[in-house]
Amino acid sequence: DVKVTQSSRYLVKRTGEKVFLECVQDMDHENMFWYRQDPGLGLRLIYFSYDVKMKEKGDIPEGYSVSREKKERFSLILESASTNQTSMYLCASSPGSANYGYTFGSGTRLTVV
Amino acid sequence: DQQVKQNSPSLSVQEGRISILNCDYTNSMFDYFLWYKKYPAEGPTFLISISSIKDKNEDGRFTVFLNKSAKHLSLHIVPSQPGDSAVYFCAATLDNAGNMLTFGGGTRLMVKP
């Protein structure tokens, strides 16, 4: 069974901390994505990557950065966490065809206090 | 400004009846549309997709209809089952490569036994 694994289910961090969210996929997918989910706003794209060491900004990249050193791993970094970054973070990967959609991880619920 | 909108935040239907979830979009360049289902504490799962060159796609109990002139798509679930209770997101992309999906805000479907 194909999988996208997010390292933490729940995280609580303090304002100003540097936060790392890790995501690993075992499907050899080219594309990986980071979204955040907020009530009424759906899923909003933060960053995506279509190859190792490549990254593209999504709709809401401010306050975030990403790293993709290996094909299977895509990390989201909050340089200095703020309370408005409290959210559900979802990682996804795709083979590059909309016919198959994305495969999502289970999400990380981040609370910044 | 949201390019993909789901105007009904929730929908309640009786088991065995039809569920109709609606989605509107503003960008006429969207080329591919997808529906995802999300259970609590899980990532969204891909349900069904449709290309802009089609007006209908069917997969078992799920059918997606696309009306390009109205910039509207809908997901029909027949017959509805209690296990269908979840949040449903519609999504759109500018190309068949499935990059940068734009999601709607979601509709919570409740199917009553």
mmCIF file of C-alpha atoms in Angstrom:
data_model
loop_
_atom_site.group_PDB
_atom_site.id
_atom_site.type_symbol
_atom_site.label_atom_id
_atom_site.label_comp_id
_atom_site.label_asym_id
_atom_site.label_seq_id
_atom_site.Cartn_x
_atom_site.Cartn_y
_atom_site.Cartn_z
ATOM 1 C CA ASP A 1 0.000 0.000 0.000
ATOM 2 C CA VAL A 2 1.434 3.338 -1.057
ATOM 3 C CA LYS A 3 2.097 5.832 1.656
ATOM 4 C CA VAL A 4 2.855 9.391 2.529
ATOM 5 C CA THR A 5 4.073 9.608 6.100
ATOM 6 C CA GLN A 6 4.190 12.758 8.179
ATOM 7 C CA SER A 7 6.504 12.510 11.135
ATOM 8 C CA SER A 8 4.251 14.063 13.761
ATOM 9 C CA ARG A 9 0.515 13.895 14.297
ATOM 10 C CA TYR A 10 0.372 16.707 16.842
ATOM 11 C CA LEU A 11 2.870 19.431 17.660
ATOM 12 C CA VAL A 12 2.799 22.310 20.125
ATOM 13 C CA LYS A 13 5.444 24.976 19.648
ATOM 14 C CA ARG A 14 6.138 28.379 21.121
ATOM 15 C CA THR A 15 6.022 31.648 19.212
ATOM 16 C CA GLY A 16 9.384 32.368 17.612
ATOM 17 C CA GLU A 17 10.542 28.758 17.518
ATOM 18 C CA LYS A 18 11.888 27.213 14.319
ATOM 19 C CA VAL A 19 9.658 24.298 13.377
ATOM 20 C CA PHE A 20 10.374 21.403 11.037
ATOM 21 C CA LEU A 21 7.595 19.280 9.545
ATOM 22 C CA GLU A 22 8.821 16.165 7.797
ATOM 23 C CA CYS A 23 7.153 14.192 5.027
ATOM 24 C CA VAL A 24 8.291 10.967 3.373
ATOM 25 C CA GLN A 25 6.700 9.117 0.436
ATOM 26 C CA ASP A 26 7.484 5.612 -0.772
ATOM 27 C CA MET A 27 5.935 5.810 -4.233
ATOM 28 C CA ASP A 28 8.861 7.296 -6.161
ATOM 29 C CA HIS A 29 6.646 10.269 -7.032
ATOM 30 C CA GLU A 30 8.190 13.261 -8.716
ATOM 31 C CA ASN A 31 5.936 15.903 -7.185
ATOM 32 C CA MET A 32 5.471 16.744 -3.534
ATOM 33 C CA PHE A 33 3.338 19.416 -1.930
ATOM 34 C CA TRP A 34 2.647 21.139 1.367
ATOM 35 C CA TYR A 35 -0.843 22.451 2.099
ATOM 36 C CA ARG A 36 -2.473 23.899 5.154
ATOM 37 C CA GLN A 37 -6.113 23.302 5.947
ATOM 38 C CA ASP A 38 -8.185 25.900 7.787
ATOM 39 C CA PRO A 39 -11.955 25.866 8.369
ATOM 40 C CA GLY A 40 -13.884 27.429 5.489
ATOM 41 C CA LEU A 41 -10.714 28.040 3.490
ATOM 42 C CA GLY A 42 -10.130 24.513 2.300
ATOM 43 C CA LEU A 43 -6.599 23.473 1.459
ATOM 44 C CA ARG A 44 -4.174 26.199 0.485
ATOM 45 C CA LEU A 45 -0.882 25.438 -1.224
ATOM 46 C CA ILE A 46 2.234 26.628 0.592
ATOM 47 C CA TYR A 47 5.042 25.167 -1.534
ATOM 48 C CA PHE A 48 5.558 22.361 -3.975
ATOM 49 C CA SER A 49 8.508 20.569 -5.512
ATOM 50 C CA TYR A 50 8.680 18.729 -8.826
ATOM 51 C CA ASP A 51 12.208 17.413 -8.420
ATOM 52 C CA VAL A 52 15.031 17.074 -5.935
ATOM 53 C CA LYS A 53 16.356 20.483 -4.890
ATOM 54 C CA MET A 54 13.589 22.203 -6.875
ATOM 55 C CA LYS A 55 10.832 24.193 -5.204
ATOM 56 C CA GLU A 56 8.054 26.515 -6.235
ATOM 57 C CA LYS A 57 5.973 28.905 -4.167
ATOM 58 C CA GLY A 58 2.313 28.210 -3.813
ATOM 59 C CA ASP A 59 -0.423 30.612 -2.814
ATOM 60 C CA ILE A 60 0.707 31.332 0.763
ATOM 61 C CA PRO A 61 4.506 30.874 1.069
ATOM 62 C CA GLU A 62 5.130 33.751 3.461
ATOM 63 C CA GLY A 63 6.694 32.627 6.718
ATOM 64 C CA TYR A 64 7.593 29.191 5.324
ATOM 65 C CA SER A 65 10.458 27.551 3.510
ATOM 66 C CA VAL A 66 11.009 24.023 2.218
ATOM 67 C CA SER A 67 13.786 21.562 1.574
ATOM 68 C CA ARG A 68 13.937 18.603 -0.772
ATOM 69 C CA GLU A 69 17.362 16.960 -0.633
ATOM 70 C CA LYS A 70 16.098 13.496 -1.533
ATOM 71 C CA LYS A 71 13.276 12.463 -3.827
ATOM 72 C CA GLU A 72 11.289 10.781 -1.097
ATOM 73 C CA ARG A 73 11.517 13.523 1.524
ATOM 74 C CA PHE A 74 10.009 17.012 1.564
ATOM 75 C CA SER A 75 10.376 19.195 4.635
ATOM 76 C CA LEU A 76 8.396 22.280 5.583
ATOM 77 C CA ILE A 77 10.146 24.826 7.778
ATOM 78 C CA LEU A 78 8.551 27.567 9.807
ATOM 79 C CA GLU A 79 11.440 29.953 10.329
ATOM 80 C CA SER A 80 9.855 31.732 13.306
ATOM 81 C CA ALA A 81 6.526 30.254 14.292
ATOM 82 C CA SER A 82 3.632 32.608 14.879
ATOM 83 C CA THR A 83 0.163 31.997 16.281
ATOM 84 C CA ASN A 84 -1.447 32.532 12.856
ATOM 85 C CA GLN A 85 0.428 29.468 11.674
ATOM 86 C CA THR A 86 -1.632 27.279 13.963
ATOM 87 C CA SER A 87 -3.258 24.925 11.486
ATOM 88 C CA MET A 88 -3.487 21.428 10.037
ATOM 89 C CA TYR A 89 -0.573 20.806 7.674
ATOM 90 C CA LEU A 90 -0.949 18.236 4.932
ATOM 91 C CA CYS A 91 1.787 16.795 2.783
ATOM 92 C CA ALA A 92 0.985 15.154 -0.552
ATOM 93 C CA SER A 93 2.750 13.562 -3.476
ATOM 94 C CA SER A 94 1.719 12.832 -7.042
ATOM 95 C CA PRO A 95 3.159 11.030 -10.062
ATOM 96 C CA GLY A 96 2.506 14.034 -12.260
ATOM 97 C CA SER A 97 -0.850 13.078 -13.702
ATOM 98 C CA ALA A 98 -4.165 14.512 -12.581
ATOM 99 C CA ASN A 99 -5.779 11.185 -13.447
ATOM 100 C CA TYR A 100 -4.471 9.792 -10.201
ATOM 101 C CA GLY A 101 -4.743 12.795 -7.964
ATOM 102 C CA TYR A 102 -2.574 13.315 -4.966
ATOM 103 C CA THR A 103 -1.813 10.927 -2.155
ATOM 104 C CA PHE A 104 -1.983 12.780 1.138
ATOM 105 C CA GLY A 105 -0.424 12.085 4.494
ATOM 106 C CA SER A 106 -2.559 12.017 7.638
ATOM 107 C CA GLY A 107 -1.645 15.561 8.548
ATOM 108 C CA THR A 108 0.133 17.353 11.374
ATOM 109 C CA ARG A 109 -1.945 19.473 13.710
ATOM 110 C CA LEU A 110 0.380 22.324 14.729
ATOM 111 C CA THR A 111 -0.496 24.634 17.583
ATOM 112 C CA VAL A 112 1.672 27.693 18.160
ATOM 113 C CA VAL A 113 1.275 29.223 21.615
ATOM 114 C CA ASP B 1 -10.195 35.642 -3.925
ATOM 115 C CA GLN B 2 -11.104 31.961 -4.013
ATOM 116 C CA GLN B 3 -11.055 30.550 -7.515
ATOM 117 C CA VAL B 4 -12.854 27.387 -6.425
ATOM 118 C CA LYS B 5 -15.881 27.708 -4.166
ATOM 119 C CA GLN B 6 -18.120 25.286 -2.391
ATOM 120 C CA ASN B 7 -20.980 27.414 -1.179
ATOM 121 C CA SER B 8 -22.609 24.824 1.052
ATOM 122 C CA PRO B 9 -20.528 24.174 4.159
ATOM 123 C CA SER B 10 -22.707 21.216 5.107
ATOM 124 C CA LEU B 11 -25.291 18.831 3.693
ATOM 125 C CA SER B 12 -27.450 16.246 5.412
ATOM 126 C CA VAL B 13 -29.177 13.397 3.543
ATOM 127 C CA GLN B 14 -30.954 10.179 4.410
ATOM 128 C CA GLU B 15 -29.300 6.844 3.782
ATOM 129 C CA GLY B 16 -30.249 5.481 0.356
ATOM 130 C CA ARG B 17 -31.037 8.889 -1.112
ATOM 131 C CA ILE B 18 -28.931 10.926 -3.511
ATOM 132 C CA SER B 19 -26.269 13.336 -2.255
ATOM 133 C CA ILE B 20 -25.397 16.236 -4.537
ATOM 134 C CA LEU B 21 -22.352 18.316 -3.713
ATOM 135 C CA ASN B 22 -21.739 21.458 -5.720
ATOM 136 C CA CYS B 23 -18.662 23.408 -6.708
ATOM 137 C CA ASP B 24 -18.185 26.617 -8.696
ATOM 138 C CA TYR B 25 -15.017 27.995 -10.193
ATOM 139 C CA THR B 26 -14.005 31.283 -11.743
ATOM 140 C CA ASN B 27 -10.898 30.477 -13.778
ATOM 141 C CA SER B 28 -11.921 29.319 -17.258
ATOM 142 C CA MET B 29 -8.385 28.018 -17.814
ATOM 143 C CA PHE B 30 -8.857 25.149 -15.380
ATOM 144 C CA ASP B 31 -8.432 21.965 -17.350
ATOM 145 C CA TYR B 32 -8.993 19.167 -14.871
ATOM 146 C CA PHE B 33 -11.226 18.778 -11.848
ATOM 147 C CA LEU B 34 -11.049 16.373 -8.939
ATOM 148 C CA TRP B 35 -13.028 15.430 -5.845
ATOM 149 C CA TYR B 36 -11.471 14.359 -2.568
ATOM 150 C CA LYS B 37 -13.022 12.895 0.549
ATOM 151 C CA LYS B 38 -11.631 13.545 4.016
ATOM 152 C CA TYR B 39 -12.410 11.744 7.260
ATOM 153 C CA PRO B 40 -11.432 13.331 10.588
ATOM 154 C CA ALA B 41 -7.782 12.790 11.544
ATOM 155 C CA GLU B 42 -6.948 11.470 8.070
ATOM 156 C CA GLY B 43 -5.595 13.056 4.935
ATOM 157 C CA PRO B 44 -7.923 13.621 1.964
ATOM 158 C CA THR B 45 -8.285 10.682 -0.414
ATOM 159 C CA PHE B 46 -8.783 10.989 -4.145
ATOM 160 C CA LEU B 47 -12.295 10.064 -5.226
ATOM 161 C CA ILE B 48 -12.943 10.880 -8.874
ATOM 162 C CA SER B 49 -11.773 13.270 -11.571
ATOM 163 C CA ILE B 50 -12.995 14.743 -14.830
ATOM 164 C CA SER B 51 -11.283 16.375 -17.761
ATOM 165 C CA SER B 52 -12.627 19.625 -19.158
ATOM 166 C CA ILE B 53 -13.298 17.877 -22.475
ATOM 167 C CA LYS B 54 -15.931 15.703 -20.816
ATOM 168 C CA ASP B 55 -19.201 16.537 -19.124
ATOM 169 C CA LYS B 56 -19.630 13.387 -17.064
ATOM 170 C CA ASN B 57 -17.517 10.737 -15.412
ATOM 171 C CA GLU B 58 -18.886 7.818 -13.447
ATOM 172 C CA ASP B 59 -17.260 5.428 -10.994
ATOM 173 C CA GLY B 60 -19.611 3.123 -9.150
ATOM 174 C CA ARG B 61 -21.872 5.149 -6.875
ATOM 175 C CA PHE B 62 -20.024 8.371 -7.686
ATOM 176 C CA THR B 63 -20.664 10.559 -10.727
ATOM 177 C CA VAL B 64 -19.135 13.934 -11.449
ATOM 178 C CA PHE B 65 -20.841 16.345 -13.826
ATOM 179 C CA LEU B 66 -19.116 19.318 -15.407
ATOM 180 C CA ASN B 67 -20.899 22.318 -16.918
ATOM 181 C CA LYS B 68 -18.159 24.439 -18.433
ATOM 182 C CA SER B 69 -20.403 27.246 -19.591
ATOM 183 C CA ALA B 70 -21.664 27.704 -16.049
ATOM 184 C CA LYS B 71 -18.245 26.990 -14.506
ATOM 185 C CA HIS B 72 -19.928 24.489 -12.260
ATOM 186 C CA LEU B 73 -19.337 20.906 -11.286
ATOM 187 C CA SER B 74 -21.206 18.563 -9.030
ATOM 188 C CA LEU B 75 -20.639 15.226 -7.369
ATOM 189 C CA HIS B 76 -23.564 12.825 -7.124
ATOM 190 C CA ILE B 77 -23.496 9.917 -4.708
ATOM 191 C CA VAL B 78 -26.207 7.326 -5.261
ATOM 192 C CA PRO B 79 -27.237 5.659 -3.053
ATOM 193 C CA SER B 80 -25.739 7.488 -0.095
ATOM 194 C CA GLN B 81 -24.382 5.378 2.754
ATOM 195 C CA PRO B 82 -23.481 6.331 6.347
ATOM 196 C CA GLY B 83 -19.834 5.604 5.540
ATOM 197 C CA ASP B 84 -19.949 8.437 3.012
ATOM 198 C CA SER B 85 -20.179 10.930 5.884
ATOM 199 C CA ALA B 86 -17.044 13.046 5.478
ATOM 200 C CA VAL B 87 -15.830 16.398 4.213
ATOM 201 C CA TYR B 88 -15.689 16.603 0.425
ATOM 202 C CA PHE B 89 -13.331 18.951 -1.384
ATOM 203 C CA CYS B 90 -13.454 19.816 -5.038
ATOM 204 C CA ALA B 91 -10.210 20.836 -6.706
ATOM 205 C CA ALA B 92 -9.094 22.176 -10.063
ATOM 206 C CA THR B 93 -5.838 22.327 -11.944
ATOM 207 C CA LEU B 94 -4.577 24.160 -14.992
ATOM 208 C CA ASP B 95 -3.007 21.074 -16.562
ATOM 209 C CA ASN B 96 -3.229 17.327 -16.635
ATOM 210 C CA ALA B 97 0.078 17.070 -14.829
ATOM 211 C CA GLY B 98 -1.832 17.635 -11.630
ATOM 212 C CA ASN B 99 0.414 20.344 -10.361
ATOM 213 C CA MET B 100 -0.872 23.018 -8.042
ATOM 214 C CA LEU B 101 -4.371 21.867 -7.324
ATOM 215 C CA THR B 102 -6.635 24.683 -6.164
ATOM 216 C CA PHE B 103 -9.137 23.450 -3.579
ATOM 217 C CA GLY B 104 -12.554 24.636 -2.530
ATOM 218 C CA GLY B 105 -13.464 25.187 1.111
ATOM 219 C CA GLY B 106 -15.121 21.805 1.530
ATOM 220 C CA THR B 107 -18.634 20.520 2.231
ATOM 221 C CA ARG B 108 -19.385 18.337 5.233
ATOM 222 C CA LEU B 109 -21.744 15.537 4.216
ATOM 223 C CA MET B 110 -23.744 13.738 6.877
ATOM 224 C CA VAL B 111 -25.648 10.630 5.832
ATOM 225 C CA LYS B 112 -28.235 9.626 8.414
ATOM 226 C CA PRO B 113 -29.133 5.952 8.850
#
